[in-house]
Amino acid sequence: MKRKTIVSSLILLLVFIFFYSQDNAGKQDHIDSLIKIVDARKGASKSKPMDLIRLYNEIYFQSNVIDYQEGMLEALRGMSVIYMGQQNYHLALQKVSAGKIFAEKIQDYSAWASLLITEGMIYTDIDYPKLSRISLGQGLALVEEMPENDLKRKRKAIIYRTMSRNVKKDYTSAVSDSIIFYLNKGYYEAKNISSLKERNSYLSSFSMDFASLYWENNQITKSELYLSKFHLYSKDVNNKSDYIYYYGLKGKIENKKKNYMQALDYFEKSVALINRYNVYLKALGDDYADMAESYRGLGDHENESIYALKAKKIADEFTKSEKKSLDHELQAKTKIIHNKWENRQKYILTGTLLLIVMGVIFFITISNKKRAAVSLNNGNFTDENAVFLNQKLGHEKNVRNGELADLKELIELAKNDDKSFYIQFSRVFPRFEEQLLAINSQLTYSEIEYCALIKLRFDTKQIAKFKNVTIDSVKSKKYRLRKKLDLLPSDDIYIMISGIG
């Protein structure tokens, strides 16, 4: 009798588990359908951010009931982006932090990368470029592990675009070449997106960035050219919120030309879009400040005063409400980073002491190999040199003739200071640049090229000869590189860079 009771109980339990799992599967399908509905609505022109937030909250609630972690993760990721667009950075960072926990737990590296990128963009917006670079570097490392597809290209495009903004915020002097360098890298990724609609959306964003950069450099004609490109790429986009910046910049240009009435017309269009979409609220303060300038140009001092006060009020409100609410979180993050930095310093010090203990033989060997690596004074580059270079550059596989040929070609291009040197170098070492930028996203093109020459074991005299500059100039460049790469005085830049790429 007892046996029959146990068997019956087990059967009932299995039936319950079966129907419960079927019920959960049905609920998960329903949640996935909701996620698709929200994704479709995000691009619609009439979608309101708070309506989308309500939908994401519903997705999170339903997912939480059945412990559907993928659904909760998607809800948190979606809310973080919307709150960022509204410039509600405190809530955005809260959603990012919660989302990263889920992403790591279920090992969804794509979503994890997306959250890190959002975090990096937020830190850039609130003037914490150093924190932004850390998040973007971690995001880029995850993105590089993704298969080559449109999603990977879009993520890299966003990273490079944000890196360009970090350069702008970190330096007070003109750094247009570095900004253009990152914008061009992002533009290249965007240009290779296969979906025409998405490609145009990303290209329009980069066009706006170029337009803003040239405006800041007082190159009005170029700025207007990129504004025209933005308009061309954006003509079929349903959501017109990015036109907030388009009309704002058009207004600035008309102010510059002293066409104040036309400028006011553009600013009013920008303000109307801000109110319609309830995004980019900081831009409202910029528009009001620019409108005050327009009224000043028209001699209307009453309206000038009104809009100047409006601009100040928005700036003050943003500073008080957002900066204050972020202080605690950012201080905690900074403390974590500081502790990591201290640990890293201890690790480096320990490693350095170990190297010193191993010292004399090791460094003599390295020194001898460096002198023997490439005999350039007489133009010789033997197969033995190539084998050595391949080994020093971290190749674990056997050296092939093709690799030897690549290295020989790089040596010749470097010797002749050929403009195609770095292009060929990037083909041979495709991850070199990405890994350098993960250490410091503010490295310029020229600095990365010098790192490439160091990677190939060229010494200071050789680099000076190839680049047709003085030895002191190369030493200065190396000194700046050491600072940007956070190297200690005892660290060997050749050893450090040899491990990259």
Short mmCIF file of N, CA, C and O in Angstrom, two decimals, residues 241-299:
data_model
loop_
_atom_site.label_atom_id
_atom_site.label_comp_id
_atom_site.label_asym_id
_atom_site.label_seq_id
_atom_site.Cartn_x
_atom_site.Cartn_y
_atom_site.Cartn_z
N SER A 241 14.06 62.75 -33.02
CA SER A 241 14.63 63.40 -31.83
C SER A 241 16.06 63.91 -32.06
O SER A 241 16.46 64.90 -31.45
N ASP A 242 16.81 63.26 -32.95
CA ASP A 242 18.18 63.74 -33.20
C ASP A 242 18.20 65.08 -33.93
O ASP A 242 19.25 65.75 -33.97
N TYR A 243 17.06 65.47 -34.49
CA TYR A 243 16.98 66.79 -35.12
C TYR A 243 17.04 67.91 -34.07
O TYR A 243 17.20 69.08 -34.43
N ILE A 244 16.93 67.56 -32.80
CA ILE A 244 17.11 68.56 -31.73
C ILE A 244 18.47 69.22 -31.88
O ILE A 244 18.60 70.45 -31.85
N TYR A 245 19.50 68.39 -32.07
CA TYR A 245 20.86 68.93 -32.22
C TYR A 245 21.06 69.54 -33.60
O TYR A 245 21.81 70.52 -33.75
N TYR A 246 20.41 69.00 -34.59
CA TYR A 246 20.49 69.56 -35.95
C TYR A 246 20.00 71.00 -35.96
O TYR A 246 20.70 71.91 -36.42
N TYR A 247 18.78 71.22 -35.45
CA TYR A 247 18.23 72.57 -35.44
C TYR A 247 19.02 73.49 -34.50
O TYR A 247 19.20 74.68 -34.79
N GLY A 248 19.50 72.93 -33.40
CA GLY A 248 20.31 73.73 -32.48
C GLY A 248 21.57 74.25 -33.14
O GLY A 248 21.93 75.43 -33.01
N LEU A 249 22.26 73.35 -33.90
CA LEU A 249 23.50 73.77 -34.58
C LEU A 249 23.21 74.71 -35.74
O LEU A 249 23.96 75.67 -35.98
N LYS A 250 22.10 74.46 -36.46
CA LYS A 250 21.71 75.39 -37.54
C LYS A 250 21.49 76.79 -36.97
O LYS A 250 21.87 77.80 -37.58
N GLY A 251 20.85 76.85 -35.79
CA GLY A 251 20.62 78.13 -35.15
C GLY A 251 21.91 78.83 -34.76
O GLY A 251 22.06 80.05 -34.94
N LYS A 252 22.88 78.06 -34.24
CA LYS A 252 24.17 78.64 -33.87
C LYS A 252 24.86 79.26 -35.09
O LYS A 252 25.47 80.33 -35.01
N ILE A 253 24.78 78.54 -36.21
CA ILE A 253 25.41 79.03 -37.43
C ILE A 253 24.75 80.33 -37.89
O ILE A 253 25.43 81.29 -38.29
N GLU A 254 23.42 80.39 -37.81
CA GLU A 254 22.72 81.62 -38.22
C GLU A 254 23.04 82.76 -37.26
O GLU A 254 23.14 83.93 -37.69
N ASN A 255 23.20 82.46 -35.98
CA ASN A 255 23.64 83.51 -35.04
C ASN A 255 25.00 84.05 -35.45
O ASN A 255 25.26 85.25 -35.40
N LYS A 256 25.89 83.12 -35.85
CA LYS A 256 27.23 83.51 -36.28
C LYS A 256 27.16 84.42 -37.51
O LYS A 256 27.94 85.38 -37.64
N LYS A 257 26.20 84.14 -38.37
CA LYS A 257 26.02 84.94 -39.59
C LYS A 257 25.19 86.20 -39.34
O LYS A 257 24.93 86.97 -40.26
N LYS A 258 24.72 86.35 -38.09
CA LYS A 258 23.89 87.49 -37.68
C LYS A 258 22.51 87.47 -38.31
O LYS A 258 21.84 88.51 -38.42
N ASN A 259 22.06 86.28 -38.72
CA ASN A 259 20.68 86.10 -39.20
C ASN A 259 19.82 85.68 -38.00
O ASN A 259 19.42 84.52 -37.86
N TYR A 260 19.58 86.61 -37.10
CA TYR A 260 19.02 86.28 -35.79
C TYR A 260 17.59 85.74 -35.85
O TYR A 260 17.23 84.85 -35.07
N MET A 261 16.76 86.27 -36.74
CA MET A 261 15.39 85.77 -36.84
C MET A 261 15.37 84.32 -37.34
O MET A 261 14.60 83.49 -36.84
N GLN A 262 16.22 84.03 -38.32
CA GLN A 262 16.32 82.66 -38.81
C GLN A 262 16.86 81.73 -37.71
O GLN A 262 16.40 80.59 -37.54
N ALA A 263 17.81 82.24 -36.93
CA ALA A 263 18.35 81.46 -35.81
C ALA A 263 17.25 81.12 -34.81
O ALA A 263 17.14 79.98 -34.35
N LEU A 264 16.43 82.11 -34.46
CA LEU A 264 15.34 81.88 -33.51
C LEU A 264 14.37 80.83 -34.01
O LEU A 264 13.86 80.00 -33.23
N ASP A 265 14.12 80.82 -35.31
CA ASP A 265 13.22 79.83 -35.90
C ASP A 265 13.77 78.42 -35.69
O ASP A 265 13.04 77.49 -35.32
N TYR A 266 15.07 78.25 -35.90
CA TYR A 266 15.70 76.94 -35.70
C TYR A 266 15.65 76.53 -34.22
O TYR A 266 15.37 75.37 -33.89
N PHE A 267 15.96 77.47 -33.34
CA PHE A 267 15.95 77.14 -31.90
C PHE A 267 14.55 76.73 -31.44
O PHE A 267 14.40 75.82 -30.61
N GLU A 268 13.53 77.40 -31.94
CA GLU A 268 12.16 77.05 -31.56
C GLU A 268 11.79 75.65 -32.04
O GLU A 268 11.07 74.91 -31.35
N LYS A 269 12.29 75.26 -33.21
CA LYS A 269 12.05 73.90 -33.70
C LYS A 269 12.74 72.88 -32.80
O LYS A 269 12.19 71.80 -32.51
N SER A 270 13.94 73.21 -32.36
CA SER A 270 14.67 72.32 -31.46
C SER A 270 13.92 72.16 -30.13
O SER A 270 13.75 71.05 -29.62
N VAL A 271 13.46 73.28 -29.57
CA VAL A 271 12.72 73.26 -28.30
C VAL A 271 11.44 72.43 -28.44
O VAL A 271 11.08 71.65 -27.54
N ALA A 272 10.75 72.59 -29.57
CA ALA A 272 9.50 71.84 -29.80
C ALA A 272 9.75 70.34 -29.81
O ALA A 272 8.96 69.56 -29.26
N LEU A 273 10.88 69.91 -30.39
CA LEU A 273 11.21 68.48 -30.43
C LEU A 273 11.59 67.96 -29.05
O LEU A 273 11.26 66.82 -28.69
N ILE A 274 12.26 68.79 -28.26
CA ILE A 274 12.60 68.38 -26.89
C ILE A 274 11.33 68.13 -26.09
O ILE A 274 11.21 67.13 -25.37
N ASN A 275 10.37 69.05 -26.22
CA ASN A 275 9.10 68.90 -25.51
C ASN A 275 8.29 67.71 -26.03
O ASN A 275 7.59 67.04 -25.27
N ARG A 276 8.42 67.45 -27.32
CA ARG A 276 7.66 66.35 -27.93
C ARG A 276 8.18 64.99 -27.48
O ARG A 276 7.41 64.09 -27.13
N TYR A 277 9.49 64.84 -27.48
CA TYR A 277 10.08 63.54 -27.18
C TYR A 277 10.52 63.40 -25.72
O TYR A 277 10.82 62.28 -25.27
N ASN A 278 10.60 64.51 -25.02
CA ASN A 278 11.03 64.49 -23.63
C ASN A 278 12.41 63.85 -23.45
O ASN A 278 12.64 63.02 -22.56
N VAL A 279 13.34 64.23 -24.33
CA VAL A 279 14.72 63.73 -24.27
C VAL A 279 15.68 64.90 -24.43
O VAL A 279 15.28 66.00 -24.80
N TYR A 280 16.96 64.63 -24.13
CA TYR A 280 18.03 65.62 -24.28
C TYR A 280 17.67 66.93 -23.59
O TYR A 280 17.77 68.03 -24.16
N LEU A 281 17.25 66.83 -22.33
CA LEU A 281 16.75 68.00 -21.61
C LEU A 281 17.85 69.05 -21.39
O LEU A 281 17.56 70.24 -21.30
N LYS A 282 19.10 68.62 -21.32
CA LYS A 282 20.19 69.60 -21.19
C LYS A 282 20.28 70.49 -22.42
O LYS A 282 20.68 71.65 -22.33
N ALA A 283 19.90 69.95 -23.58
CA ALA A 283 19.94 70.74 -24.80
C ALA A 283 18.97 71.91 -24.75
O ALA A 283 19.17 72.93 -25.42
N LEU A 284 17.91 71.77 -23.92
CA LEU A 284 16.95 72.87 -23.77
C LEU A 284 17.64 74.10 -23.19
O LEU A 284 17.41 75.23 -23.64
N GLY A 285 18.49 73.89 -22.20
CA GLY A 285 19.26 74.99 -21.62
C GLY A 285 20.17 75.64 -22.65
O GLY A 285 20.29 76.88 -22.70
N ASP A 286 20.80 74.82 -23.49
CA ASP A 286 21.67 75.36 -24.55
C ASP A 286 20.86 76.20 -25.54
O ASP A 286 21.30 77.27 -25.97
N ASP A 287 19.68 75.68 -25.91
CA ASP A 287 18.82 76.43 -26.84
C ASP A 287 18.42 77.78 -26.25
O ASP A 287 18.44 78.80 -26.94
N TYR A 288 18.05 77.78 -24.97
CA TYR A 288 17.64 79.04 -24.33
C TYR A 288 18.81 80.03 -24.28
O TYR A 288 18.62 81.24 -24.50
N ALA A 289 20.01 79.53 -23.99
CA ALA A 289 21.18 80.41 -23.97
C ALA A 289 21.45 81.00 -25.35
O ALA A 289 21.77 82.19 -25.49
N ASP A 290 21.30 80.17 -26.38
CA ASP A 290 21.51 80.65 -27.75
C ASP A 290 20.41 81.63 -28.18
O ASP A 290 20.67 82.57 -28.93
N MET A 291 19.18 81.39 -27.70
CA MET A 291 18.08 82.32 -28.01
C MET A 291 18.32 83.67 -27.35
O MET A 291 18.01 84.72 -27.93
N ALA A 292 18.89 83.65 -26.15
CA ALA A 292 19.25 84.91 -25.49
C ALA A 292 20.25 85.69 -26.34
O ALA A 292 20.15 86.92 -26.48
N GLU A 293 21.21 84.94 -26.95
CA GLU A 293 22.19 85.58 -27.85
C GLU A 293 21.50 86.19 -29.07
O GLU A 293 21.85 87.29 -29.51
N SER A 294 20.52 85.47 -29.61
CA SER A 294 19.78 85.99 -30.77
C SER A 294 19.06 87.28 -30.42
O SER A 294 19.10 88.26 -31.18
N TYR A 295 18.36 87.29 -29.29
CA TYR A 295 17.63 88.49 -28.87
C TYR A 295 18.58 89.65 -28.58
O TYR A 295 18.25 90.81 -28.83
N ARG A 296 19.76 89.31 -28.06
CA ARG A 296 20.76 90.37 -27.84
C ARG A 296 21.16 90.99 -29.17
O ARG A 296 21.30 92.21 -29.29
N GLY A 297 21.35 90.13 -30.19
CA GLY A 297 21.70 90.63 -31.51
C GLY A 297 20.60 91.50 -32.12
O GLY A 297 20.89 92.43 -32.88
N LEU A 298 19.33 91.20 -31.76
CA LEU A 298 18.20 91.98 -32.27
C LEU A 298 17.93 93.23 -31.43
O LEU A 298 17.06 94.03 -31.76
N GLY A 299 18.67 93.35 -30.33
CA GLY A 299 18.46 94.50 -29.46
C GLY A 299 17.26 94.37 -28.55
O GLY A 299 16.83 95.34 -27.91
#
